[in-house]
Coordinates of C-alpha atoms in Angstrom, one line a residue:
Chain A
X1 CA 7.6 15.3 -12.5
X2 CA 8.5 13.9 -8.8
X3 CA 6.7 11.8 -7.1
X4 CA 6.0 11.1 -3.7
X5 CA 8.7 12.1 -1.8
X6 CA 9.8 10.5 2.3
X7 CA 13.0 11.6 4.3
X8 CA 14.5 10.0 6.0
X9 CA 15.7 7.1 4.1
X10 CA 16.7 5.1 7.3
X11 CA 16.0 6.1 10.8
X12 CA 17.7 4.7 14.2
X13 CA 15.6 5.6 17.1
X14 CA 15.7 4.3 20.6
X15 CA 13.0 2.8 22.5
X16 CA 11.5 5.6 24.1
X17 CA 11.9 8.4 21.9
X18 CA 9.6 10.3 19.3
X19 CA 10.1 10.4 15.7
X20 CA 9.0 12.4 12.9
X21 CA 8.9 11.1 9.2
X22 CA 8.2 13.6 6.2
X23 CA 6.4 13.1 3.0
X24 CA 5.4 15.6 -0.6
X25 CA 3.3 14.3 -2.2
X26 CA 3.1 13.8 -6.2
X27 CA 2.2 17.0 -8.1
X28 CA -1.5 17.7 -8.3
X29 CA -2.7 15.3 -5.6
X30 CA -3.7 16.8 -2.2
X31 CA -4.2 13.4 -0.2
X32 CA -1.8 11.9 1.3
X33 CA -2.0 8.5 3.6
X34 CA 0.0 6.7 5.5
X35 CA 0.7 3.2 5.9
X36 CA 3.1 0.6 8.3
X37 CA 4.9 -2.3 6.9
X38 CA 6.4 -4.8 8.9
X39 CA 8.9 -7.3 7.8
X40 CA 6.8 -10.0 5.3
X41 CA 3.8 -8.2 5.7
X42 CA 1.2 -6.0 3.9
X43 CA 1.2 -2.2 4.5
X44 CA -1.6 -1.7 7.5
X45 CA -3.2 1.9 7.2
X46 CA -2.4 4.3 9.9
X47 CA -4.0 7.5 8.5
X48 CA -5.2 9.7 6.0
X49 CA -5.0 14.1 5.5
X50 CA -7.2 15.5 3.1
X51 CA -7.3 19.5 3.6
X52 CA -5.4 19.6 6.0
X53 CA -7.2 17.9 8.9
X54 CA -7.1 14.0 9.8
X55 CA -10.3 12.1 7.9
X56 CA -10.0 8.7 9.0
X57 CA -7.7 6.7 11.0
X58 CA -6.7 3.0 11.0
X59 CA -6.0 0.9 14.3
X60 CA -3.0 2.5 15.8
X61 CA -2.7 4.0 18.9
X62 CA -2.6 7.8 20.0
X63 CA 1.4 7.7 20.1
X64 CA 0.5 8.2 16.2
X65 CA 0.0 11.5 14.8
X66 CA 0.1 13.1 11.6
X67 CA -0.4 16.6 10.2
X68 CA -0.7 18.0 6.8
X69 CA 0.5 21.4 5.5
X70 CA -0.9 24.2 2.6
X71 CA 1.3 22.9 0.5
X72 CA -0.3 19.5 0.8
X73 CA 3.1 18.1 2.3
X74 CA 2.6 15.7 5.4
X75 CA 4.6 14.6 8.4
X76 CA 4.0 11.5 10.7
X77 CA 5.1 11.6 14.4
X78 CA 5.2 8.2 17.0
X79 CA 6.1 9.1 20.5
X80 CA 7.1 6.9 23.0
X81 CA 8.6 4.7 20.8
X82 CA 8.7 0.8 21.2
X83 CA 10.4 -1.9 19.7
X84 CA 7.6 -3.2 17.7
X85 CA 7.3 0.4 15.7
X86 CA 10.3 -1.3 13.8
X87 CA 9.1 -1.0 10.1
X88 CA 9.2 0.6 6.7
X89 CA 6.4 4.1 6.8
X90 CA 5.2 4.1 3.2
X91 CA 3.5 7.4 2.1
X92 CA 0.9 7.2 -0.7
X93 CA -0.9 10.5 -2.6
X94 CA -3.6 10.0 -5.1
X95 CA -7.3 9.2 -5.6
X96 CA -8.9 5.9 -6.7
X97 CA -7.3 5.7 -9.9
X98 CA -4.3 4.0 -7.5
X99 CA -2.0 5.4 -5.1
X100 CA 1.5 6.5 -5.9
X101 CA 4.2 5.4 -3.3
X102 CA 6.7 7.0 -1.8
X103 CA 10.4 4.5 -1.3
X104 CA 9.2 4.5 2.8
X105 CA 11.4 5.3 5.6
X106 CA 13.0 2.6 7.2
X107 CA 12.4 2.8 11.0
X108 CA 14.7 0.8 13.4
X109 CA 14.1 1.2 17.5
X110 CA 16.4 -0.6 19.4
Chain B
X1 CA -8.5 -9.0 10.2
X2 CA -7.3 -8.1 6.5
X3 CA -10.0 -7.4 3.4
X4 CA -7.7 -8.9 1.3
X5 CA -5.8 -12.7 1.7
X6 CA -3.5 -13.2 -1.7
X7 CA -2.8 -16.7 -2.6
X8 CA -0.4 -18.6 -2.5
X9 CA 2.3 -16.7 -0.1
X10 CA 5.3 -17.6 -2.1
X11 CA 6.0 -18.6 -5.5
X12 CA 9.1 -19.7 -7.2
X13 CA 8.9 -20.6 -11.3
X14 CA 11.2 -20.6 -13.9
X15 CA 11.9 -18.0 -16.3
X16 CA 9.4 -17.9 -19.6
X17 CA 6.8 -19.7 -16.9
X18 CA 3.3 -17.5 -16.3
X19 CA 2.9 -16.8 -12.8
X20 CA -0.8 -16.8 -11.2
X21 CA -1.2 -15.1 -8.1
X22 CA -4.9 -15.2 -6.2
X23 CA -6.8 -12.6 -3.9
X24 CA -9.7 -13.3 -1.8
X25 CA -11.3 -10.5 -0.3
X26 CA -14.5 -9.8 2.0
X27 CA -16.7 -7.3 1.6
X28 CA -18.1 -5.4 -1.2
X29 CA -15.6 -2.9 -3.8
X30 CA -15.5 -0.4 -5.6
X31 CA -12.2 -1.5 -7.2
X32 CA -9.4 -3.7 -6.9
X33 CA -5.7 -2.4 -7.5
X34 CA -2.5 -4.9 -7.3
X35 CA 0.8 -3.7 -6.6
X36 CA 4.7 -5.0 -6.4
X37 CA 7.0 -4.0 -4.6
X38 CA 10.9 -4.4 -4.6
X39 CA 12.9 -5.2 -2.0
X40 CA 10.8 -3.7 0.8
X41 CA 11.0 -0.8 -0.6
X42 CA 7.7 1.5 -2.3
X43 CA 5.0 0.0 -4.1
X44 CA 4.4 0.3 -7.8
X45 CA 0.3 0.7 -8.8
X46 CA 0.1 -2.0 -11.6
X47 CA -3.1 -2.1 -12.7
X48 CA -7.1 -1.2 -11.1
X49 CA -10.0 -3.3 -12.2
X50 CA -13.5 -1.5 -11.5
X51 CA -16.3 -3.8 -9.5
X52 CA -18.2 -3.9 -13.1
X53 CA -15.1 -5.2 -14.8
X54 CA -14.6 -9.0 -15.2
X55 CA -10.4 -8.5 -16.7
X56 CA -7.9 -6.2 -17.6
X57 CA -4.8 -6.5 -19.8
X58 CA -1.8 -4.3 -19.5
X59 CA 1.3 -5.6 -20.6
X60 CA 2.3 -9.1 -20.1
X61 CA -0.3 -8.3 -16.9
X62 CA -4.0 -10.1 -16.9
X63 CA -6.5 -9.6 -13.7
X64 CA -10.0 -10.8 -13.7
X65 CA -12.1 -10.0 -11.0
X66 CA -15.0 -12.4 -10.3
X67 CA -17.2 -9.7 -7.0
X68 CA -19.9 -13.1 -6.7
X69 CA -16.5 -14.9 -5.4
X70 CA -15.1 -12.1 -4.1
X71 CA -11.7 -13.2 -5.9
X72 CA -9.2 -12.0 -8.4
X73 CA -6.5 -13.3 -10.0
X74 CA -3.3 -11.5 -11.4
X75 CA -1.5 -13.4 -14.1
X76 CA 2.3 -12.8 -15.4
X77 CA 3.1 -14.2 -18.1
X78 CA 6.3 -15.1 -20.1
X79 CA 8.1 -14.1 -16.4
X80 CA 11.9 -12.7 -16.3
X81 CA 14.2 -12.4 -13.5
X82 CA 13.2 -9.0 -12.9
X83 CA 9.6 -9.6 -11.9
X84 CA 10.8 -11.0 -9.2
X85 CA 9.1 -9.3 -6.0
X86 CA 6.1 -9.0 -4.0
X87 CA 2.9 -8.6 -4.8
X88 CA -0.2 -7.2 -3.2
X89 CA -3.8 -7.1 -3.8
X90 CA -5.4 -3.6 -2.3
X91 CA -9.0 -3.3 -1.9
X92 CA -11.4 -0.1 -2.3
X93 CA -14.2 -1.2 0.5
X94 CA -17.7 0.4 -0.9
X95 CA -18.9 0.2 1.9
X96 CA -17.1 2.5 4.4
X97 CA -17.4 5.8 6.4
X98 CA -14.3 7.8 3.9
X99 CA -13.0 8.5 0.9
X100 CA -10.1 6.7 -0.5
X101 CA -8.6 4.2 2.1
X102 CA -7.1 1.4 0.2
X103 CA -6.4 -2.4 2.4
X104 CA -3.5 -4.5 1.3
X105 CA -3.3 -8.2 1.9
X106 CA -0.6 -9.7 3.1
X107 CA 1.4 -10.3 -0.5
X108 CA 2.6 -13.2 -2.6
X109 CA 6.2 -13.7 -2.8
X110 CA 6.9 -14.3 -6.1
X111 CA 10.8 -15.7 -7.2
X112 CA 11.6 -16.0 -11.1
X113 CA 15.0 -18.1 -11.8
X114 CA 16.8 -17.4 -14.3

């Protein structure tokens, strides 16, 4: 039984550019949110896809977009990259019993 | 600002030593969930104490919630080497305009020596 699934692993971007990370979630859950990590810090929600369509959204800007597919699956997009986009994307599916985690993609902008 | 503050920020016991990690958080719940993660990599769901629940056992894992302190408290005990991560308290605001938005604090560091 998978879990939540993210590709890439790691990710090199320049300052500048736009990005797109990918996430399937666990079997049987149809939410899927999306959280930042910085280095030493807690994960800081970005936003959530429930049915395909956006339902709420944390305190990051408009260069962050998402979109969710039929089959549930999700992808996150950042344009105009800056340096302090430098940080692990976790993606999480499930309901209140506790989210399952994806392993994150590991964003670098230089 | 962050629901939830976990205390203290790092930790470093010996192995066979419990290991007591805090949470404060601010507004009302619905639940509570901690999670560790390795190496800044994904987080593992541990364990989910309900608002009407005062502790939960799973393991070598103990929580108790206390909602009039708007605390909890995860305990380790008889720690190993491989425990050692971070962990994170994540909060289930009642009060809010959606569904199932979770808020991490900023984790405890926790180190186990052999």
């Amino acid at each position: 039984d998978a879990g939540v699934t993210q590709s890439p692993t790691h990710l090199i971007k320049t300052r500048g550019q736009q990005v797109t990370l990918r996430c399937s979630p666990k079997s049987g859950h149809d939410t899927v949110s999306w959280y930042q990590q910085a280095l030493g810090q807690g994960p800081q929600f970005i936003f959530q896809y429930y049915e395909e369509e956006e339902r709420q959204r944390g305190n990051f800007p408009d260069r962050f977009s998402g979109h969710q597919f039929p089959n549930y699956s999700s992808e996150l997009n950042v344009n105009a990259l800056l340096l302090g986009d430098s940080a692990l994307y976790l993606c999480a599916s499930g309901k209140l019993h506790g989210y399952t985690f994806g392993s994150g993609t590991r964003l670098t902008v230089v | 600002s962050q629901q939830g503050e976990e205390d203290p920020q790092a930790l470093s016991i010996q192995e066979g030593e419990n290991a007591t990690m805090n949470c404060s958080y601010k507004t009302s719940i619905n639940n509570l969930q901690w999670y560790r993660q390795n190496s800044g990599r994904g987080l593992v769901h541990l364990i989910l104490i309900r608002s009407n629940e005062r502790e939960k056992h799973s393991g070598r894992l103990r929580v108790t919630l206390d909602t009039s302190k708007k605390s909890s408290s995860l305990l380790i005990t008889a720690s190993r080497a491989a425990d050692t991560a971070s962990y994170f308290c994540a909060t289930d605001p009642s009060l809010k305009t959606s569904y199932d938005k979770v808020i991490f604090g900023p984790g405890t560091s926790l180190s186990v020596i052999p």
